[in-house]
Amino acid sequence: MTGTQDFDGLSALVTGGASGIGAAVATLLLARGARVAVLDLDPGGAPRGTLALAADVTDDDAVRDAVDRAAAELGGLHTLVSNAGIGSIGTVEDNSDEEWNRVLDVNVLGMVRTARHALPHLRGAAAGRPGAVSITQTCSIAATAGLPQRALYSASKGAVLSLTLAMAADHVREGIRVNCVNPGTADTPWIGRLLGRAEDPAAERAALDARQPMGRLVSADEVAAAVAYLASPAAASVTGTALAVDGGMQGL
Ligand code: NAI
């Protein structure tokens, strides 16, 4: 394998790592020398060379078992990438309480549960690899920009952003860095499903592209590169940061 091996000797767990952004992250960390486990509802698509673990982030026992198994089989845990998430479309008038609870359970509590069970392992690793132990959460530009028809999804990602900042404060003295990435609309199977449900998929795709100042969607690999930076030893001084990878959607 050519290229930087800055994750050599490090173990990583990527939730939602069997598709889209998570799969791109798992592939990149593997290429950069990490041992990688994937926790996913449907782990069939986990990249080759990763330890694929089936778990639902809404099931606390299943998350604990998967995290413990990843740490046992990979030799500790240095890098948690908490990425599993689901979408929801609509205004506050459209979504029922059940839908709010379902999405918040995955997008917010899923990250809480994963962190809860990963932290003892991360803490154990922090002394041995200062600067290299971290949690990176996949948030969204929806946390900081007002997007139409995304009330519930945006609120869930707003919670992820605040959670990231609070966790960064809680664990900074333990040598555990906590950051998030805020992707703009990213070209993943998620968007494929969205377009599949649209009345006119080509027009919907053109509208998504047009919403980006760069006129194109962000790629999963571009988001993965940002996650890998935040998790890498090069970001040893970076914590409590939200890194936008959004084609200029927020700033321009
Ligand atoms: P994706 O649908 O391609 O992949 C999501 C993965 O998470 C799938 O493998 C799925 O099985 C897994 N997953 C879903 N629910 C789960 C659960 N309860 N327990 C365990 N695993 C579960 O989606 P994509 O696009 O790669 O999204 C990944 C993250 O990126 C999500 O948190 C999403 O909110 C975020 N994001 C995506 C954007 C996009 O435009 N695609 C933009 C901004 C953020």
mmCIF file with all atom_site columns, N, CA and C in Angstrom, residues 136-200:
data_model
loop_
_atom_site.group_PDB
_atom_site.id
_atom_site.type_symbol
_atom_site.label_atom_id
_atom_site.label_alt_id
_atom_site.label_comp_id
_atom_site.label_asym_id
_atom_site.label_entity_id
_atom_site.label_seq_id
_atom_site.pdbx_PDB_ins_code
_atom_site.Cartn_x
_atom_site.Cartn_y
_atom_site.Cartn_z
_atom_site.occupancy
_atom_site.B_iso_or_equiv
_atom_site.pdbx_formal_charge
_atom_site.auth_seq_id
_atom_site.auth_comp_id
_atom_site.auth_asym_id
_atom_site.auth_atom_id
_atom_site.pdbx_PDB_model_num
ATOM 1   N N  . THR A 1 136 ? -15.126 11.097 15.952  1.00 0.00 ? 136 THR A N  1
ATOM 2   C CA . THR A 1 136 ? -15.582 12.006 14.900  1.00 0.00 ? 136 THR A CA 1
ATOM 3   C C  . THR A 1 136 ? -17.003 11.610 14.523  1.00 0.00 ? 136 THR A C  1
ATOM 4   N N  . GLN A 1 137 ? -17.923 12.564 14.607  1.00 0.00 ? 137 GLN A N  1
ATOM 5   C CA . GLN A 1 137 ? -19.330 12.268 14.365  1.00 0.00 ? 137 GLN A CA 1
ATOM 6   C C  . GLN A 1 137 ? -19.765 12.902 13.039  1.00 0.00 ? 137 GLN A C  1
ATOM 7   N N  . THR A 1 138 ? -20.580 12.159 12.295  1.00 0.00 ? 138 THR A N  1
ATOM 8   C CA . THR A 1 138 ? -21.089 12.724 11.048  1.00 0.00 ? 138 THR A CA 1
ATOM 9   C C  . THR A 1 138 ? -22.330 13.539 11.358  1.00 0.00 ? 138 THR A C  1
ATOM 10  N N  . CYS A 1 139 ? -22.156 14.850 11.260  1.00 0.00 ? 139 CYS A N  1
ATOM 11  C CA . CYS A 1 139 ? -23.264 15.778 11.476  1.00 0.00 ? 139 CYS A CA 1
ATOM 12  C C  . CYS A 1 139 ? -23.816 16.129 10.101  1.00 0.00 ? 139 CYS A C  1
ATOM 13  N N  . SER A 1 140 ? -24.107 17.340 9.815   1.00 0.00 ? 140 SER A N  1
ATOM 14  C CA . SER A 1 140 ? -24.612 17.740 8.491   1.00 0.00 ? 140 SER A CA 1
ATOM 15  C C  . SER A 1 140 ? -24.655 19.255 8.439   1.00 0.00 ? 140 SER A C  1
ATOM 16  N N  . ILE A 1 141 ? -24.587 19.781 7.235   1.00 0.00 ? 141 ILE A N  1
ATOM 17  C CA . ILE A 1 141 ? -24.766 21.203 7.044   1.00 0.00 ? 141 ILE A CA 1
ATOM 18  C C  . ILE A 1 141 ? -26.185 21.615 7.469   1.00 0.00 ? 141 ILE A C  1
ATOM 19  N N  . ALA A 1 142 ? -27.077 20.610 7.556   1.00 0.00 ? 142 ALA A N  1
ATOM 20  C CA . ALA A 1 142 ? -28.446 20.887 8.025   1.00 0.00 ? 142 ALA A CA 1
ATOM 21  C C  . ALA A 1 142 ? -28.462 21.381 9.470   1.00 0.00 ? 142 ALA A C  1
ATOM 22  N N  . ALA A 1 143 ? -27.356 21.167 10.204  1.00 0.00 ? 143 ALA A N  1
ATOM 23  C CA . ALA A 1 143 ? -27.283 21.652 11.587  1.00 0.00 ? 143 ALA A CA 1
ATOM 24  C C  . ALA A 1 143 ? -27.113 23.161 11.649  1.00 0.00 ? 143 ALA A C  1
ATOM 25  N N  . THR A 1 144 ? -26.577 23.744 10.582  1.00 0.00 ? 144 THR A N  1
ATOM 26  C CA . THR A 1 144 ? -26.226 25.172 10.651  1.00 0.00 ? 144 THR A CA 1
ATOM 27  C C  . THR A 1 144 ? -26.892 26.011 9.560   1.00 0.00 ? 144 THR A C  1
ATOM 28  N N  . ALA A 1 145 ? -27.539 25.371 8.608   1.00 0.00 ? 145 ALA A N  1
ATOM 29  C CA . ALA A 1 145 ? -28.216 26.108 7.533   1.00 0.00 ? 145 ALA A CA 1
ATOM 30  C C  . ALA A 1 145 ? -29.697 25.736 7.550   1.00 0.00 ? 145 ALA A C  1
ATOM 31  N N  . GLY A 1 146 ? -30.555 26.682 7.281   1.00 0.00 ? 146 GLY A N  1
ATOM 32  C CA . GLY A 1 146 ? -31.987 26.395 7.223   1.00 0.00 ? 146 GLY A CA 1
ATOM 33  C C  . GLY A 1 146 ? -32.349 25.766 5.889   1.00 0.00 ? 146 GLY A C  1
ATOM 34  N N  . LEU A 1 147 ? -32.694 24.488 5.921   1.00 0.00 ? 147 LEU A N  1
ATOM 35  C CA . LEU A 1 147 ? -33.069 23.799 4.683   1.00 0.00 ? 147 LEU A CA 1
ATOM 36  C C  . LEU A 1 147 ? -34.571 23.515 4.709   1.00 0.00 ? 147 LEU A C  1
ATOM 37  N N  . PRO A 1 148 ? -35.271 23.759 3.613   1.00 0.00 ? 148 PRO A N  1
ATOM 38  C CA . PRO A 1 148 ? -36.706 23.460 3.593   1.00 0.00 ? 148 PRO A CA 1
ATOM 39  C C  . PRO A 1 148 ? -36.970 21.966 3.659   1.00 0.00 ? 148 PRO A C  1
ATOM 40  N N  . GLN A 1 149 ? -38.093 21.595 4.279   1.00 0.00 ? 149 GLN A N  1
ATOM 41  C CA . GLN A 1 149 ? -38.546 20.201 4.302   1.00 0.00 ? 149 GLN A CA 1
ATOM 42  C C  . GLN A 1 149 ? -37.613 19.265 5.076   1.00 0.00 ? 149 GLN A C  1
ATOM 43  N N  . ARG A 1 150 ? -36.871 19.825 6.029   1.00 0.00 ? 150 ARG A N  1
ATOM 44  C CA . ARG A 1 150 ? -35.924 18.983 6.773   1.00 0.00 ? 150 ARG A CA 1
ATOM 45  C C  . ARG A 1 150 ? -35.999 19.302 8.271   1.00 0.00 ? 150 ARG A C  1
ATOM 46  N N  . ALA A 1 151 ? -37.203 19.603 8.805   1.00 0.00 ? 151 ALA A N  1
ATOM 47  C CA . ALA A 1 151 ? -37.293 20.073 10.193  1.00 0.00 ? 151 ALA A CA 1
ATOM 48  C C  . ALA A 1 151 ? -36.735 19.047 11.172  1.00 0.00 ? 151 ALA A C  1
ATOM 49  N N  . LEU A 1 152 ? -37.204 17.823 11.081  1.00 0.00 ? 152 LEU A N  1
ATOM 50  C CA . LEU A 1 152 ? -36.763 16.781 12.009  1.00 0.00 ? 152 LEU A CA 1
ATOM 51  C C  . LEU A 1 152 ? -35.308 16.418 11.787  1.00 0.00 ? 152 LEU A C  1
ATOM 52  N N  . TYR A 1 153 ? -34.934 16.208 10.544  1.00 0.00 ? 153 TYR A N  1
ATOM 53  C CA . TYR A 1 153 ? -33.534 15.844 10.255  1.00 0.00 ? 153 TYR A CA 1
ATOM 54  C C  . TYR A 1 153 ? -32.587 16.944 10.745  1.00 0.00 ? 153 TYR A C  1
ATOM 55  N N  . SER A 1 154 ? -32.929 18.196 10.467  1.00 0.00 ? 154 SER A N  1
ATOM 56  C CA . SER A 1 154 ? -32.066 19.309 10.881  1.00 0.00 ? 154 SER A CA 1
ATOM 57  C C  . SER A 1 154 ? -31.957 19.377 12.401  1.00 0.00 ? 154 SER A C  1
ATOM 58  N N  . ALA A 1 155 ? -33.091 19.180 13.087  1.00 0.00 ? 155 ALA A N  1
ATOM 59  C CA . ALA A 1 155 ? -33.053 19.211 14.559  1.00 0.00 ? 155 ALA A CA 1
ATOM 60  C C  . ALA A 1 155 ? -32.169 18.088 15.094  1.00 0.00 ? 155 ALA A C  1
ATOM 61  N N  . SER A 1 156 ? -32.233 16.924 14.448  1.00 0.00 ? 156 SER A N  1
ATOM 62  C CA . SER A 1 156 ? -31.396 15.808 14.916  1.00 0.00 ? 156 SER A CA 1
ATOM 63  C C  . SER A 1 156 ? -29.919 16.139 14.736  1.00 0.00 ? 156 SER A C  1
ATOM 64  N N  . LYS A 1 157 ? -29.581 16.782 13.634  1.00 0.00 ? 157 LYS A N  1
ATOM 65  C CA . LYS A 1 157 ? -28.168 17.102 13.392  1.00 0.00 ? 157 LYS A CA 1
ATOM 66  C C  . LYS A 1 157 ? -27.724 18.312 14.221  1.00 0.00 ? 157 LYS A C  1
ATOM 67  N N  . GLY A 1 158 ? -28.653 19.213 14.518  1.00 0.00 ? 158 GLY A N  1
ATOM 68  C CA . GLY A 1 158 ? -28.326 20.285 15.462  1.00 0.00 ? 158 GLY A CA 1
ATOM 69  C C  . GLY A 1 158 ? -27.940 19.702 16.812  1.00 0.00 ? 158 GLY A C  1
ATOM 70  N N  . ALA A 1 159 ? -28.654 18.656 17.217  1.00 0.00 ? 159 ALA A N  1
ATOM 71  C CA . ALA A 1 159 ? -28.321 17.991 18.479  1.00 0.00 ? 159 ALA A CA 1
ATOM 72  C C  . ALA A 1 159 ? -26.945 17.328 18.392  1.00 0.00 ? 159 ALA A C  1
ATOM 73  N N  . VAL A 1 160 ? -26.616 16.758 17.233  1.00 0.00 ? 160 VAL A N  1
ATOM 74  C CA . VAL A 1 160 ? -25.295 16.124 17.078  1.00 0.00 ? 160 VAL A CA 1
ATOM 75  C C  . VAL A 1 160 ? -24.184 17.179 17.201  1.00 0.00 ? 160 VAL A C  1
ATOM 76  N N  . LEU A 1 161 ? -24.431 18.360 16.635  1.00 0.00 ? 161 LEU A N  1
ATOM 77  C CA . LEU A 1 161 ? -23.424 19.428 16.727  1.00 0.00 ? 161 LEU A CA 1
ATOM 78  C C  . LEU A 1 161 ? -23.205 19.837 18.190  1.00 0.00 ? 161 LEU A C  1
ATOM 79  N N  . SER A 1 162 ? -24.291 20.058 18.918  1.00 0.00 ? 162 SER A N  1
ATOM 80  C CA . SER A 1 162 ? -24.159 20.453 20.330  1.00 0.00 ? 162 SER A CA 1
ATOM 81  C C  . SER A 1 162 ? -23.537 19.338 21.159  1.00 0.00 ? 162 SER A C  1
ATOM 82  N N  . LEU A 1 163 ? -23.933 18.114 20.852  1.00 0.00 ? 163 LEU A N  1
ATOM 83  C CA . LEU A 1 163 ? -23.361 16.958 21.554  1.00 0.00 ? 163 LEU A CA 1
ATOM 84  C C  . LEU A 1 163 ? -21.851 16.893 21.330  1.00 0.00 ? 163 LEU A C  1
ATOM 85  N N  . THR A 1 164 ? -21.431 17.155 20.114  1.00 0.00 ? 164 THR A N  1
ATOM 86  C CA . THR A 1 164 ? -20.001 17.133 19.789  1.00 0.00 ? 164 THR A CA 1
ATOM 87  C C  . THR A 1 164 ? -19.241 18.133 20.662  1.00 0.00 ? 164 THR A C  1
ATOM 88  N N  . LEU A 1 165 ? -19.784 19.352 20.766  1.00 0.00 ? 165 LEU A N  1
ATOM 89  C CA . LEU A 1 165 ? -19.104 20.397 21.549  1.00 0.00 ? 165 LEU A CA 1
ATOM 90  C C  . LEU A 1 165 ? -19.057 20.018 23.032  1.00 0.00 ? 165 LEU A C  1
ATOM 91  N N  . ALA A 1 166 ? -20.189 19.499 23.544  1.00 0.00 ? 166 ALA A N  1
ATOM 92  C CA . ALA A 1 166 ? -20.230 19.123 24.966  1.00 0.00 ? 166 ALA A CA 1
ATOM 93  C C  . ALA A 1 166 ? -19.282 17.965 25.251  1.00 0.00 ? 166 ALA A C  1
ATOM 94  N N  . MET A 1 167 ? -19.274 16.987 24.375  1.00 0.00 ? 167 MET A N  1
ATOM 95  C CA . MET A 1 167 ? -18.368 15.846 24.576  1.00 0.00 ? 167 MET A CA 1
ATOM 96  C C  . MET A 1 167 ? -16.913 16.276 24.484  1.00 0.00 ? 167 MET A C  1
ATOM 97  N N  . ALA A 1 168 ? -16.629 17.191 23.567  1.00 0.00 ? 168 ALA A N  1
ATOM 98  C CA . ALA A 1 168 ? -15.247 17.681 23.445  1.00 0.00 ? 168 ALA A CA 1
ATOM 99  C C  . ALA A 1 168 ? -14.792 18.293 24.771  1.00 0.00 ? 168 ALA A C  1
ATOM 100 N N  . ALA A 1 169 ? -15.703 19.057 25.402  1.00 0.00 ? 169 ALA A N  1
ATOM 101 C CA . ALA A 1 169 ? -15.361 19.680 26.689  1.00 0.00 ? 169 ALA A CA 1
ATOM 102 C C  . ALA A 1 169 ? -15.195 18.626 27.784  1.00 0.00 ? 169 ALA A C  1
ATOM 103 N N  . ASP A 1 170 ? -16.075 17.642 27.775  1.00 0.00 ? 170 ASP A N  1
ATOM 104 C CA . ASP A 1 170 ? -16.036 16.620 28.831  1.00 0.00 ? 170 ASP A CA 1
ATOM 105 C C  . ASP A 1 170 ? -14.764 15.771 28.787  1.00 0.00 ? 170 ASP A C  1
ATOM 106 N N  . HIS A 1 171 ? -14.240 15.539 27.591  1.00 0.00 ? 171 HIS A N  1
ATOM 107 C CA . HIS A 1 171 ? -13.185 14.520 27.477  1.00 0.00 ? 171 HIS A CA 1
ATOM 108 C C  . HIS A 1 171 ? -11.828 15.071 27.058  1.00 0.00 ? 171 HIS A C  1
ATOM 109 N N  . VAL A 1 172 ? -11.728 16.407 26.976  1.00 0.00 ? 172 VAL A N  1
ATOM 110 C CA . VAL A 1 172 ? -10.457 16.990 26.519  1.00 0.00 ? 172 VAL A CA 1
ATOM 111 C C  . VAL A 1 172 ? -9.309  16.636 27.472  1.00 0.00 ? 172 VAL A C  1
ATOM 112 N N  . ARG A 1 173 ? -9.591  16.629 28.759  1.00 0.00 ? 173 ARG A N  1
ATOM 113 C CA . ARG A 1 173 ? -8.515  16.351 29.728  1.00 0.00 ? 173 ARG A CA 1
ATOM 114 C C  . ARG A 1 173 ? -8.137  14.875 29.776  1.00 0.00 ? 173 ARG A C  1
ATOM 115 N N  . GLU A 1 174 ? -8.990  14.068 29.166  1.00 0.00 ? 174 GLU A N  1
ATOM 116 C CA . GLU A 1 174 ? -8.676  12.630 29.120  1.00 0.00 ? 174 GLU A CA 1
ATOM 117 C C  . GLU A 1 174 ? -7.881  12.273 27.865  1.00 0.00 ? 174 GLU A C  1
ATOM 118 N N  . GLY A 1 175 ? -7.591  13.278 27.057  1.00 0.00 ? 175 GLY A N  1
ATOM 119 C CA . GLY A 1 175 ? -6.832  13.020 25.834  1.00 0.00 ? 175 GLY A CA 1
ATOM 120 C C  . GLY A 1 175 ? -7.677  12.460 24.711  1.00 0.00 ? 175 GLY A C  1
ATOM 121 N N  . ILE A 1 176 ? -8.997  12.696 24.802  1.00 0.00 ? 176 ILE A N  1
ATOM 122 C CA . ILE A 1 176 ? -9.896  12.214 23.741  1.00 0.00 ? 176 ILE A CA 1
ATOM 123 C C  . ILE A 1 176 ? -10.462 13.430 23.009  1.00 0.00 ? 176 ILE A C  1
ATOM 124 N N  . ARG A 1 177 ? -10.146 13.557 21.732  1.00 0.00 ? 177 ARG A N  1
ATOM 125 C CA . ARG A 1 177 ? -10.647 14.677 20.935  1.00 0.00 ? 177 ARG A CA 1
ATOM 126 C C  . ARG A 1 177 ? -12.002 14.312 20.331  1.00 0.00 ? 177 ARG A C  1
ATOM 127 N N  . VAL A 1 178 ? -12.891 15.296 20.253  1.00 0.00 ? 178 VAL A N  1
ATOM 128 C CA . VAL A 1 178 ? -14.236 15.037 19.694  1.00 0.00 ? 178 VAL A CA 1
ATOM 129 C C  . VAL A 1 178 ? -14.567 16.139 18.688  1.00 0.00 ? 178 VAL A C  1
ATOM 130 N N  . ASN A 1 179 ? -14.817 15.742 17.459  1.00 0.00 ? 179 ASN A N  1
ATOM 131 C CA . ASN A 1 179 ? -15.124 16.686 16.379  1.00 0.00 ? 179 ASN A CA 1
ATOM 132 C C  . ASN A 1 179 ? -16.268 16.131 15.536  1.00 0.00 ? 179 ASN A C  1
ATOM 133 N N  . CYS A 1 180 ? -16.764 16.969 14.620  1.00 0.00 ? 180 CYS A N  1
ATOM 134 C CA . CYS A 1 180 ? -17.730 16.430 13.657  1.00 0.00 ? 180 CYS A CA 1
ATOM 135 C C  . CYS A 1 180 ? -17.438 16.991 12.274  1.00 0.00 ? 180 CYS A C  1
ATOM 136 N N  . VAL A 1 181 ? -17.945 16.283 11.278  1.00 0.00 ? 181 VAL A N  1
ATOM 137 C CA . VAL A 1 181 ? -17.924 16.797 9.904   1.00 0.00 ? 181 VAL A CA 1
ATOM 138 C C  . VAL A 1 181 ? -19.349 17.172 9.528   1.00 0.00 ? 181 VAL A C  1
ATOM 139 N N  . ASN A 1 182 ? -19.463 18.252 8.763   1.00 0.00 ? 182 ASN A N  1
ATOM 140 C CA . ASN A 1 182 ? -20.771 18.706 8.281   1.00 0.00 ? 182 ASN A CA 1
ATOM 141 C C  . ASN A 1 182 ? -20.802 18.605 6.760   1.00 0.00 ? 182 ASN A C  1
ATOM 142 N N  . PRO A 1 183 ? -21.199 17.426 6.245   1.00 0.00 ? 183 PRO A N  1
ATOM 143 C CA . PRO A 1 183 ? -21.263 17.321 4.784   1.00 0.00 ? 183 PRO A CA 1
ATOM 144 C C  . PRO A 1 183 ? -22.438 18.112 4.225   1.00 0.00 ? 183 PRO A C  1
ATOM 145 N N  . GLY A 1 184 ? -22.243 18.662 3.033   1.00 0.00 ? 184 GLY A N  1
ATOM 146 C CA . GLY A 1 184 ? -23.379 19.095 2.219   1.00 0.00 ? 184 GLY A CA 1
ATOM 147 C C  . GLY A 1 184 ? -23.959 17.852 1.575   1.00 0.00 ? 184 GLY A C  1
ATOM 148 N N  . THR A 1 185 ? -24.885 18.032 0.663   1.00 0.00 ? 185 THR A N  1
ATOM 149 C CA . THR A 1 185 ? -25.506 16.856 0.044   1.00 0.00 ? 185 THR A CA 1
ATOM 150 C C  . THR A 1 185 ? -24.427 16.006 -0.625  1.00 0.00 ? 185 THR A C  1
ATOM 151 N N  . ALA A 1 186 ? -24.349 14.756 -0.191  1.00 0.00 ? 186 ALA A N  1
ATOM 152 C CA . ALA A 1 186 ? -23.261 13.879 -0.626  1.00 0.00 ? 186 ALA A CA 1
ATOM 153 C C  . ALA A 1 186 ? -23.815 12.753 -1.480  1.00 0.00 ? 186 ALA A C  1
ATOM 154 N N  . ASP A 1 187 ? -23.054 12.419 -2.494  1.00 0.00 ? 187 ASP A N  1
ATOM 155 C CA . ASP A 1 187 ? -23.492 11.424 -3.477  1.00 0.00 ? 187 ASP A CA 1
ATOM 156 C C  . ASP A 1 187 ? -23.289 10.020 -2.914  1.00 0.00 ? 187 ASP A C  1
ATOM 157 N N  . THR A 1 188 ? -24.305 9.501  -2.253  1.00 0.00 ? 188 THR A N  1
ATOM 158 C CA . THR A 1 188 ? -24.242 8.181  -1.618  1.00 0.00 ? 188 THR A CA 1
ATOM 159 C C  . THR A 1 188 ? -25.519 7.422  -1.963  1.00 0.00 ? 188 THR A C  1
ATOM 160 N N  . PRO A 1 189 ? -25.598 6.143  -1.592  1.00 0.00 ? 189 PRO A N  1
ATOM 161 C CA . PRO A 1 189 ? -26.841 5.396  -1.828  1.00 0.00 ? 189 PRO A CA 1
ATOM 162 C C  . PRO A 1 189 ? -28.068 6.073  -1.211  1.00 0.00 ? 189 PRO A C  1
ATOM 163 N N  . TRP A 1 190 ? -27.848 6.835  -0.142  1.00 0.00 ? 190 TRP A N  1
ATOM 164 C CA . TRP A 1 190 ? -28.938 7.598  0.501   1.00 0.00 ? 190 TRP A CA 1
ATOM 165 C C  . TRP A 1 190 ? -29.628 8.504  -0.520  1.00 0.00 ? 190 TRP A C  1
ATOM 166 N N  . ILE A 1 191 ? -28.810 9.238  -1.295  1.00 0.00 ? 191 ILE A N  1
ATOM 167 C CA . ILE A 1 191 ? -29.361 10.151 -2.298  1.00 0.00 ? 191 ILE A CA 1
ATOM 168 C C  . ILE A 1 191 ? -30.002 9.345  -3.428  1.00 0.00 ? 191 ILE A C  1
ATOM 169 N N  . GLY A 1 192 ? -29.394 8.198  -3.738  1.00 0.00 ? 192 GLY A N  1
ATOM 170 C CA . GLY A 1 192 ? -29.999 7.319  -4.749  1.00 0.00 ? 192 GLY A CA 1
ATOM 171 C C  . GLY A 1 192 ? -31.413 6.925  -4.358  1.00 0.00 ? 192 GLY A C  1
ATOM 172 N N  . ARG A 1 193 ? -31.595 6.614  -3.067  1.00 0.00 ? 193 ARG A N  1
ATOM 173 C CA . ARG A 1 193 ? -32.938 6.219  -2.604  1.00 0.00 ? 193 ARG A CA 1
ATOM 174 C C  . ARG A 1 193 ? -33.904 7.412  -2.694  1.00 0.00 ? 193 ARG A C  1
ATOM 175 N N  . LEU A 1 194 ? -33.390 8.594  -2.322  1.00 0.00 ? 194 LEU A N  1
ATOM 176 C CA . LEU A 1 194 ? -34.213 9.815  -2.372  1.00 0.00 ? 194 LEU A CA 1
ATOM 177 C C  . LEU A 1 194 ? -34.682 10.072 -3.806  1.00 0.00 ? 194 LEU A C  1
ATOM 178 N N  . LEU A 1 195 ? -33.753 9.952  -4.751  1.00 0.00 ? 195 LEU A N  1
ATOM 179 C CA . LEU A 1 195 ? -34.090 10.190 -6.154  1.00 0.00 ? 195 LEU A CA 1
ATOM 180 C C  . LEU A 1 195 ? -35.045 9.110  -6.664  1.00 0.00 ? 195 LEU A C  1
ATOM 181 N N  . GLY A 1 196 ? -34.870 7.886  -6.174  1.00 0.00 ? 196 GLY A N  1
ATOM 182 C CA . GLY A 1 196 ? -35.730 6.783  -6.590  1.00 0.00 ? 196 GLY A CA 1
ATOM 183 C C  . GLY A 1 196 ? -37.189 7.025  -6.232  1.00 0.00 ? 196 GLY A C  1
ATOM 184 N N  . ARG A 1 197 ? -37.403 7.807  -5.168  1.00 0.00 ? 197 ARG A N  1
ATOM 185 C CA . ARG A 1 197 ? -38.782 8.084  -4.741  1.00 0.00 ? 197 ARG A CA 1
ATOM 186 C C  . ARG A 1 197 ? -39.356 9.345  -5.400  1.00 0.00 ? 197 ARG A C  1
ATOM 187 N N  . ALA A 1 198 ? -38.498 10.111 -6.081  1.00 0.00 ? 198 ALA A N  1
ATOM 188 C CA . ALA A 1 198 ? -38.944 11.396 -6.654  1.00 0.00 ? 198 ALA A CA 1
ATOM 189 C C  . ALA A 1 198 ? -39.807 11.172 -7.888  1.00 0.00 ? 198 ALA A C  1
ATOM 190 N N  . GLU A 1 199 ? -40.733 12.105 -8.117  1.00 0.00 ? 199 GLU A N  1
ATOM 191 C CA . GLU A 1 199 ? -41.594 12.014 -9.309  1.00 0.00 ? 199 GLU A CA 1
ATOM 192 C C  . GLU A 1 199 ? -40.751 12.131 -10.577 1.00 0.00 ? 199 GLU A C  1
ATOM 193 N N  . ASP A 1 200 ? -39.781 13.080 -10.536 1.00 0.00 ? 200 ASP A N  1
ATOM 194 C CA . ASP A 1 200 ? -38.900 13.287 -11.682 1.00 0.00 ? 200 ASP A CA 1
ATOM 195 C C  . ASP A 1 200 ? -37.456 13.260 -11.169 1.00 0.00 ? 200 ASP A C  1
#
